[in-house]
PDB file of C-alpha atoms in Angstrom:
ATOM      1  CA  MET A   1     154.830 -66.017 -10.686  1.00  0.00           C
ATOM      2  CA  TYR A   2     157.207 -64.761  -8.116  1.00  0.00           C
ATOM      3  CA  TYR A   3     159.549 -67.730  -8.920  1.00  0.00           C
ATOM      4  CA  LEU A   4     159.445 -66.925 -12.753  1.00  0.00           C
ATOM      5  CA  LYS A   5     160.209 -63.287 -12.210  1.00  0.00           C
ATOM      6  CA  ASN A   6     163.400 -64.286 -10.234  1.00  0.00           C
ATOM      7  CA  VAL A   7     164.370 -66.797 -12.891  1.00  0.00           C
ATOM      8  CA  ARG A   8     164.405 -63.996 -15.401  1.00  0.00           C
ATOM      9  CA  LYS A   9     166.398 -61.845 -13.142  1.00  0.00           C
ATOM     10  CA  VAL A  10     168.994 -64.431 -12.776  1.00  0.00           C
ATOM     11  CA  THR A  11     169.225 -65.357 -16.226  1.00  0.00           C
ATOM     12  CA  ASN A  12     169.890 -61.587 -17.206  1.00  0.00           C
ATOM     13  CA  ILE A  13     172.600 -61.459 -14.629  1.00  0.00           C
ATOM     14  CA  MET A  14     174.229 -64.880 -15.935  1.00  0.00           C
ATOM     15  CA  TYR A  15     174.492 -63.555 -19.622  1.00  0.00           C
ATOM     16  CA  ASP A  16     175.876 -60.127 -18.799  1.00  0.00           C
ATOM     17  CA  ILE A  17     179.373 -59.741 -20.099  1.00  0.00           C
ATOM     18  CA  ASP A  18     182.075 -58.387 -17.793  1.00  0.00           C
ATOM     19  CA  LYS A  19     183.561 -55.466 -19.500  1.00  0.00           C
ATOM     20  CA  GLU A  20     186.858 -55.788 -17.748  1.00  0.00           C
ATOM     21  CA  CYS A  21     187.310 -59.202 -19.399  1.00  0.00           C
ATOM     22  CA  LEU A  22     186.870 -58.014 -22.870  1.00  0.00           C
ATOM     23  CA  GLU A  23     189.756 -58.444 -25.319  1.00  0.00           C
ATOM     24  CA  TYR A  24     190.545 -56.243 -28.242  1.00  0.00           C
ATOM     25  CA  LYS A  25     189.620 -57.566 -31.750  1.00  0.00           C
ATOM     26  CA  ARG A  26     192.117 -58.578 -34.236  1.00  0.00           C
ATOM     27  CA  VAL A  27     193.741 -55.344 -35.680  1.00  0.00           C
ATOM     28  CA  LEU A  28     195.060 -56.573 -38.988  1.00  0.00           C
ATOM     29  CA  SER A  29     192.177 -57.966 -41.086  1.00  0.00           C
ATOM     30  CA  THR A  30     190.805 -57.268 -44.465  1.00  0.00           C
ATOM     31  CA  ASN A  31     187.846 -55.002 -45.241  1.00  0.00           C
ATOM     32  CA  LYS A  32     185.342 -56.001 -47.804  1.00  0.00           C
ATOM     33  CA  ASP A  33     187.051 -54.455 -50.729  1.00  0.00           C
ATOM     34  CA  GLU A  34     190.290 -56.312 -49.750  1.00  0.00           C
ATOM     35  CA  MET A  35     188.416 -59.538 -49.214  1.00  0.00           C
ATOM     36  CA  TYR A  36     186.704 -59.491 -52.666  1.00  0.00           C
ATOM     37  CA  MET A  37     189.971 -58.600 -54.475  1.00  0.00           C
ATOM     38  CA  LEU A  38     191.758 -61.281 -52.874  1.00  0.00           C
ATOM     39  CA  MET A  39     188.835 -63.629 -54.297  1.00  0.00           C
ATOM     40  CA  ALA A  40     189.530 -62.241 -57.743  1.00  0.00           C
ATOM     41  CA  MET A  41     193.214 -63.001 -57.198  1.00  0.00           C
ATOM     42  CA  SER A  42     192.503 -66.499 -55.974  1.00  0.00           C
ATOM     43  CA  ALA A  43     190.459 -67.157 -59.031  1.00  0.00           C
ATOM     44  CA  ALA A  44     193.329 -65.879 -61.340  1.00  0.00           C
ATOM     45  CA  THR A  45     195.444 -68.660 -59.841  1.00  0.00           C
ATOM     46  CA  ASN A  46     192.998 -71.143 -61.407  1.00  0.00           C
ATOM     47  CA  SER A  47     193.758 -69.991 -64.973  1.00  0.00           C
ATOM     48  CA  LYS A  48     196.054 -72.250 -67.076  1.00  0.00           C
ATOM     49  CA  ASP A  49     197.095 -69.303 -69.168  1.00  0.00           C
ATOM     50  CA  PRO A  50     200.906 -69.369 -69.145  1.00  0.00           C
ATOM     51  CA  ALA A  51     201.336 -65.659 -69.885  1.00  0.00           C
ATOM     52  CA  THR A  52     198.424 -63.773 -68.389  1.00  0.00           C
ATOM     53  CA  GLN A  53     196.322 -64.969 -65.356  1.00  0.00           C
ATOM     54  CA  VAL A  54     193.184 -62.919 -64.688  1.00  0.00           C
ATOM     55  CA  GLY A  55     190.581 -63.146 -62.052  1.00  0.00           C
ATOM     56  CA  ALA A  56     187.047 -61.637 -61.582  1.00  0.00           C
ATOM     57  CA  CYS A  57     184.771 -61.398 -58.725  1.00  0.00           C
ATOM     58  CA  TYR A  58     181.218 -60.106 -58.873  1.00  0.00           C
ATOM     59  CA  VAL A  59     179.527 -58.638 -55.807  1.00  0.00           C
ATOM     60  CA  SER A  60     175.727 -57.769 -55.555  1.00  0.00           C
ATOM     61  CA  ALA A  61     174.513 -54.243 -54.609  1.00  0.00           C
ATOM     62  CA  ASP A  62     173.836 -55.456 -51.188  1.00  0.00           C
ATOM     63  CA  GLY A  63     177.571 -56.553 -50.678  1.00  0.00           C
ATOM     64  CA  ASP A  64     176.923 -60.370 -51.261  1.00  0.00           C
ATOM     65  CA  LEU A  65     179.397 -62.497 -53.334  1.00  0.00           C
ATOM     66  CA  LEU A  66     177.753 -63.671 -56.610  1.00  0.00           C
ATOM     67  CA  SER A  67     180.336 -65.310 -58.634  1.00  0.00           C
ATOM     68  CA  VAL A  68     184.119 -65.640 -59.457  1.00  0.00           C
ATOM     69  CA  GLY A  69     185.853 -66.501 -62.743  1.00  0.00           C
ATOM     70  CA  CYS A  70     189.120 -66.602 -64.467  1.00  0.00           C
ATOM     71  CA  ASN A  71     190.262 -66.588 -68.135  1.00  0.00           C
ATOM     72  CA  GLY A  72     190.380 -70.020 -69.657  1.00  0.00           C
ATOM     73  CA  THR A  73     189.247 -72.388 -72.141  1.00  0.00           C
ATOM     74  CA  PRO A  74     185.559 -72.825 -73.609  1.00  0.00           C
ATOM     75  CA  ASN A  75     183.744 -75.787 -71.963  1.00  0.00           C
ATOM     76  CA  TYR A  76     184.796 -79.331 -73.158  1.00  0.00           C
ATOM     77  CA  TRP A  77     188.083 -78.145 -74.774  1.00  0.00           C
ATOM     78  CA  ASP A  78     190.946 -80.014 -73.664  1.00  0.00           C
ATOM     79  CA  GLU A  79     193.241 -77.529 -71.996  1.00  0.00           C
ATOM     80  CA  ASN A  80     196.269 -79.548 -73.170  1.00  0.00           C
ATOM     81  CA  GLU A  81     195.425 -79.110 -76.742  1.00  0.00           C
ATOM     82  CA  PHE A  82     194.292 -75.561 -76.377  1.00  0.00           C
ATOM     83  CA  PRO A  83     196.543 -73.176 -78.548  1.00  0.00           C
ATOM     84  CA  TRP A  84     198.095 -70.837 -75.832  1.00  0.00           C
ATOM     85  CA  GLY A  85     200.251 -69.185 -78.248  1.00  0.00           C
ATOM     86  CA  THR A  86     200.385 -65.412 -78.738  1.00  0.00           C
ATOM     87  CA  LYS A  87     202.700 -64.931 -81.754  1.00  0.00           C
ATOM     88  CA  LYS A  88     201.036 -63.361 -84.765  1.00  0.00           C
ATOM     89  CA  GLU A  89     202.873 -65.227 -87.164  1.00  0.00           C
ATOM     90  CA  TYR A  90     201.034 -68.505 -86.089  1.00  0.00           C
ATOM     91  CA  GLY A  91     197.905 -67.328 -87.688  1.00  0.00           C
ATOM     92  CA  MET A  92     194.694 -66.188 -86.112  1.00  0.00           C
ATOM     93  CA  LYS A  93     193.225 -69.835 -85.871  1.00  0.00           C
ATOM     94  CA  ASN A  94     196.306 -70.951 -83.825  1.00  0.00           C
ATOM     95  CA  LEU A  95     196.278 -68.050 -81.203  1.00  0.00           C
ATOM     96  CA  LYS A  96     194.680 -68.135 -77.815  1.00  0.00           C
ATOM     97  CA  TYR A  97     192.988 -64.771 -78.313  1.00  0.00           C
ATOM     98  CA  THR A  98     190.588 -66.207 -80.812  1.00  0.00           C
ATOM     99  CA  TYR A  99     189.317 -68.830 -78.367  1.00  0.00           C
ATOM    100  CA  VAL A 100     190.001 -67.924 -74.716  1.00  0.00           C
ATOM    101  CA  ILE A 101     187.122 -66.906 -72.460  1.00  0.00           C
ATOM    102  CA  HIS A 102     187.879 -63.908 -70.300  1.00  0.00           C
ATOM    103  CA  ALA A 103     187.464 -63.737 -66.572  1.00  0.00           C
ATOM    104  CA  GLU A 104     184.479 -61.314 -66.742  1.00  0.00           C
ATOM    105  CA  MET A 105     182.471 -63.815 -69.043  1.00  0.00           C
ATOM    106  CA  ASP A 106     183.560 -66.744 -67.122  1.00  0.00           C
ATOM    107  CA  GLY A 107     182.358 -65.159 -63.839  1.00  0.00           C
ATOM    108  CA  ALA A 108     179.074 -64.332 -65.255  1.00  0.00           C
ATOM    109  CA  THR A 109     178.376 -67.584 -66.805  1.00  0.00           C
ATOM    110  CA  ASN A 110     179.326 -69.422 -63.653  1.00  0.00           C
ATOM    111  CA  TYR A 111     176.314 -67.591 -61.883  1.00  0.00           C
ATOM    112  CA  ARG A 112     173.268 -69.826 -61.623  1.00  0.00           C
ATOM    113  CA  GLY A 113     170.824 -67.034 -60.468  1.00  0.00           C
ATOM    114  CA  SER A 114     169.146 -64.268 -62.378  1.00  0.00           C
ATOM    115  CA  LEU A 115     171.241 -61.782 -64.263  1.00  0.00           C
ATOM    116  CA  LYS A 116     169.285 -58.972 -62.539  1.00  0.00           C
ATOM    117  CA  ASP A 117     171.203 -59.772 -59.436  1.00  0.00           C
ATOM    118  CA  PHE A 118     174.148 -58.224 -61.021  1.00  0.00           C
ATOM    119  CA  GLU A 119     172.458 -54.807 -61.512  1.00  0.00           C
ATOM    120  CA  GLY A 120     173.930 -51.994 -59.270  1.00  0.00           C
ATOM    121  CA  GLY A 121     176.740 -54.474 -58.158  1.00  0.00           C
ATOM    122  CA  THR A 122     180.471 -54.124 -58.061  1.00  0.00           C
ATOM    123  CA  LEU A 123     183.186 -56.103 -60.250  1.00  0.00           C
ATOM    124  CA  TYR A 124     186.539 -56.797 -58.872  1.00  0.00           C
ATOM    125  CA  MET A 125     189.238 -57.384 -61.432  1.00  0.00           C
ATOM    126  CA  THR A 126     192.866 -58.192 -61.306  1.00  0.00           C
ATOM    127  CA  LEU A 127     193.254 -56.535 -64.822  1.00  0.00           C
ATOM    128  CA  PHE A 128     191.137 -53.770 -66.501  1.00  0.00           C
ATOM    129  CA  PRO A 129     188.486 -55.116 -68.942  1.00  0.00           C
ATOM    130  CA  CYS A 130     188.892 -55.097 -72.777  1.00  0.00           C
ATOM    131  CA  THR A 131     186.345 -53.532 -74.976  1.00  0.00           C
ATOM    132  CA  ASN A 132     184.285 -56.665 -75.327  1.00  0.00           C
ATOM    133  CA  CYS A 133     184.122 -57.431 -71.554  1.00  0.00           C
ATOM    134  CA  ALA A 134     183.284 -53.654 -71.139  1.00  0.00           C
ATOM    135  CA  LYS A 135     180.183 -54.305 -73.218  1.00  0.00           C
ATOM    136  CA  LEU A 136     179.220 -57.243 -70.861  1.00  0.00           C
ATOM    137  CA  ILE A 137     179.795 -55.108 -67.839  1.00  0.00           C
ATOM    138  CA  SER A 138     177.544 -52.563 -69.338  1.00  0.00           C
ATOM    139  CA  SER A 139     174.910 -55.143 -70.040  1.00  0.00           C
ATOM    140  CA  LEU A 140     174.876 -56.385 -66.694  1.00  0.00           C
ATOM    141  CA  LYS A 141     174.399 -52.850 -65.319  1.00  0.00           C
ATOM    142  CA  ILE A 142     177.373 -53.112 -63.099  1.00  0.00           C
ATOM    143  CA  LYS A 143     177.723 -49.829 -61.090  1.00  0.00           C
ATOM    144  CA  LYS A 144     181.278 -50.034 -59.941  1.00  0.00           C
ATOM    145  CA  LEU A 145     184.592 -51.580 -61.269  1.00  0.00           C
ATOM    146  CA  VAL A 146     187.661 -51.919 -58.874  1.00  0.00           C
ATOM    147  CA  TYR A 147     190.707 -52.967 -60.812  1.00  0.00           C
ATOM    148  CA  LEU A 148     194.135 -54.166 -59.582  1.00  0.00           C
ATOM    149  CA  ASN A 149     196.201 -53.450 -62.815  1.00  0.00           C
ATOM    150  CA  ALA A 150     195.701 -51.951 -66.175  1.00  0.00           C
ATOM    151  CA  ARG A 151     197.492 -51.778 -69.620  1.00  0.00           C
ATOM    152  CA  GLU A 152     197.067 -48.051 -69.730  1.00  0.00           C
ATOM    153  CA  ASP A 153     199.327 -47.886 -72.883  1.00  0.00           C
ATOM    154  CA  CYS A 154     197.029 -49.967 -74.813  1.00  0.00           C
ATOM    155  CA  GLU A 155     194.463 -48.301 -77.222  1.00  0.00           C
ATOM    156  CA  ASP A 156     191.980 -51.030 -76.054  1.00  0.00           C
ATOM    157  CA  PHE A 157     192.194 -49.584 -72.535  1.00  0.00           C
ATOM    158  CA  ILE A 158     191.190 -46.144 -73.773  1.00  0.00           C
ATOM    159  CA  CYS A 159     188.277 -47.494 -75.644  1.00  0.00           C
ATOM    160  CA  ALA A 160     187.091 -49.728 -72.677  1.00  0.00           C
ATOM    161  CA  ASN A 161     187.188 -46.726 -70.498  1.00  0.00           C
ATOM    162  CA  ILE A 162     184.985 -44.627 -72.913  1.00  0.00           C
ATOM    163  CA  LEU A 163     182.453 -47.485 -72.970  1.00  0.00           C
ATOM    164  CA  LEU A 164     182.445 -47.946 -69.188  1.00  0.00           C
ATOM    165  CA  LYS A 165     182.035 -44.104 -68.585  1.00  0.00           C
ATOM    166  CA  LYS A 166     179.160 -43.744 -71.233  1.00  0.00           C
ATOM    167  CA  SER A 167     177.572 -46.637 -69.266  1.00  0.00           C
ATOM    168  CA  HIS A 168     177.819 -44.838 -65.894  1.00  0.00           C
ATOM    169  CA  VAL A 169     180.228 -47.558 -64.497  1.00  0.00           C
ATOM    170  CA  GLU A 170     182.500 -46.027 -61.844  1.00  0.00           C
ATOM    171  CA  CYS A 171     186.135 -47.179 -62.462  1.00  0.00           C
ATOM    172  CA  VAL A 172     188.555 -47.084 -59.582  1.00  0.00           C
ATOM    173  CA  LYS A 173     192.029 -48.386 -58.921  1.00  0.00           C
ATOM    174  CA  PHE A 174     192.202 -50.884 -56.064  1.00  0.00           C
ATOM    175  CA  ILE A 175     195.164 -48.806 -54.601  1.00  0.00           C
ATOM    176  CA  ASP A 176     192.874 -45.887 -54.388  1.00  0.00           C
ATOM    177  CA  VAL A 177     190.241 -47.769 -52.376  1.00  0.00           C
ATOM    178  CA  VAL A 178     192.678 -49.304 -49.929  1.00  0.00           C
ATOM    179  CA  ASP A 179     196.046 -47.916 -49.816  1.00  0.00           C
ATOM    180  CA  LYS A 180     197.318 -49.688 -46.808  1.00  0.00           C
ATOM    181  CA  LEU A 181     197.117 -53.434 -47.902  1.00  0.00           C
ATOM    182  CA  GLN A 182     200.516 -54.494 -48.985  1.00  0.00           C
ATOM    183  CA  SER A 183     200.407 -58.395 -49.086  1.00  0.00           C
ATOM    184  CA  VAL A 184     198.672 -61.543 -47.860  1.00  0.00           C
ATOM    185  CA  GLU A 185     200.493 -64.750 -47.361  1.00  0.00           C
ATOM    186  CA  PHE A 186     198.810 -68.227 -46.806  1.00  0.00           C
ATOM    187  CA  ASP A 187     200.676 -70.980 -45.179  1.00  0.00           C
ATOM    188  CA  THR A 188     198.877 -74.309 -45.665  1.00  0.00           C
ATOM    189  CA  ASN A 189     201.024 -75.804 -42.997  1.00  0.00           C
ATOM    190  CA  GLY A 190     199.970 -73.299 -40.355  1.00  0.00           C
ATOM    191  CA  ASP A 191     197.243 -73.442 -37.887  1.00  0.00           C
ATOM    192  CA  GLU A 192     194.228 -71.111 -37.466  1.00  0.00           C
ATOM    193  CA  LYS A 193     196.646 -68.510 -35.677  1.00  0.00           C
ATOM    194  CA  THR A 194     199.450 -68.541 -38.182  1.00  0.00           C
ATOM    195  CA  SER A 195     198.184 -69.668 -41.518  1.00  0.00           C
ATOM    196  CA  ILE A 196     197.306 -66.014 -42.765  1.00  0.00           C
ATOM    197  CA  LYS A 197     199.717 -63.204 -42.611  1.00  0.00           C
ATOM    198  CA  ILE A 198     198.601 -59.740 -43.586  1.00  0.00           C
ATOM    199  CA  LYS A 199     201.188 -57.082 -44.307  1.00  0.00           C
ATOM    200  CA  LYS A 200     200.087 -53.372 -44.424  1.00  0.00           C
ATOM    201  CA  ARG A 201     202.064 -50.376 -45.089  1.00  0.00           C
ATOM    202  CA  SER A 202     201.998 -49.201 -41.509  1.00  0.00           C
ATOM    203  CA  LEU A 203     201.813 -52.425 -39.717  1.00  0.00           C
ATOM    204  CA  THR A 204     202.731 -55.975 -39.893  1.00  0.00           C
ATOM    205  CA  TYR A 205     200.939 -59.117 -38.387  1.00  0.00           C
TER     206      TYR A 205
END
């Protein structure tokens, strides 16, 4: 018994951290809001749309990543044969707007769990939703929408805003959530110390 007591005492001493040896944490890193918006932006890069690339990132009420999505073609449709045109003179059947799946819908259908997991969660969008996607967000019972950009001069933006407000969805601009993040650069040729460069308005790393 005496030997065991001394082993415990020695073990505790061995695992103590010398405070004077502690180094400071990395100053420039992303917070959760920034990280999830970057995921939405990353998802947008997968869009084949030549005019507008949109990304979505769904996060649960507990702050866990659920799903990401981007605007694109319906399943099994050859992206090379998809009508990406936007000119009204082409006719409705030859316009992308008739067939394209928006990022919000893509992200929701990519999820393989229960739709109840979206309830009370947050949706990060690179572009403010249209009215149809606002209906989807309302049906999923999303609590908060964080968006990067918006076409505020469009009537659809006004209608989507009304719909989301009536559905008790809090809508906030990303810049109002985090006003210091300016840019993030990724260098695929860099190592673990130089591959990610985060630039904020007051600091540069």
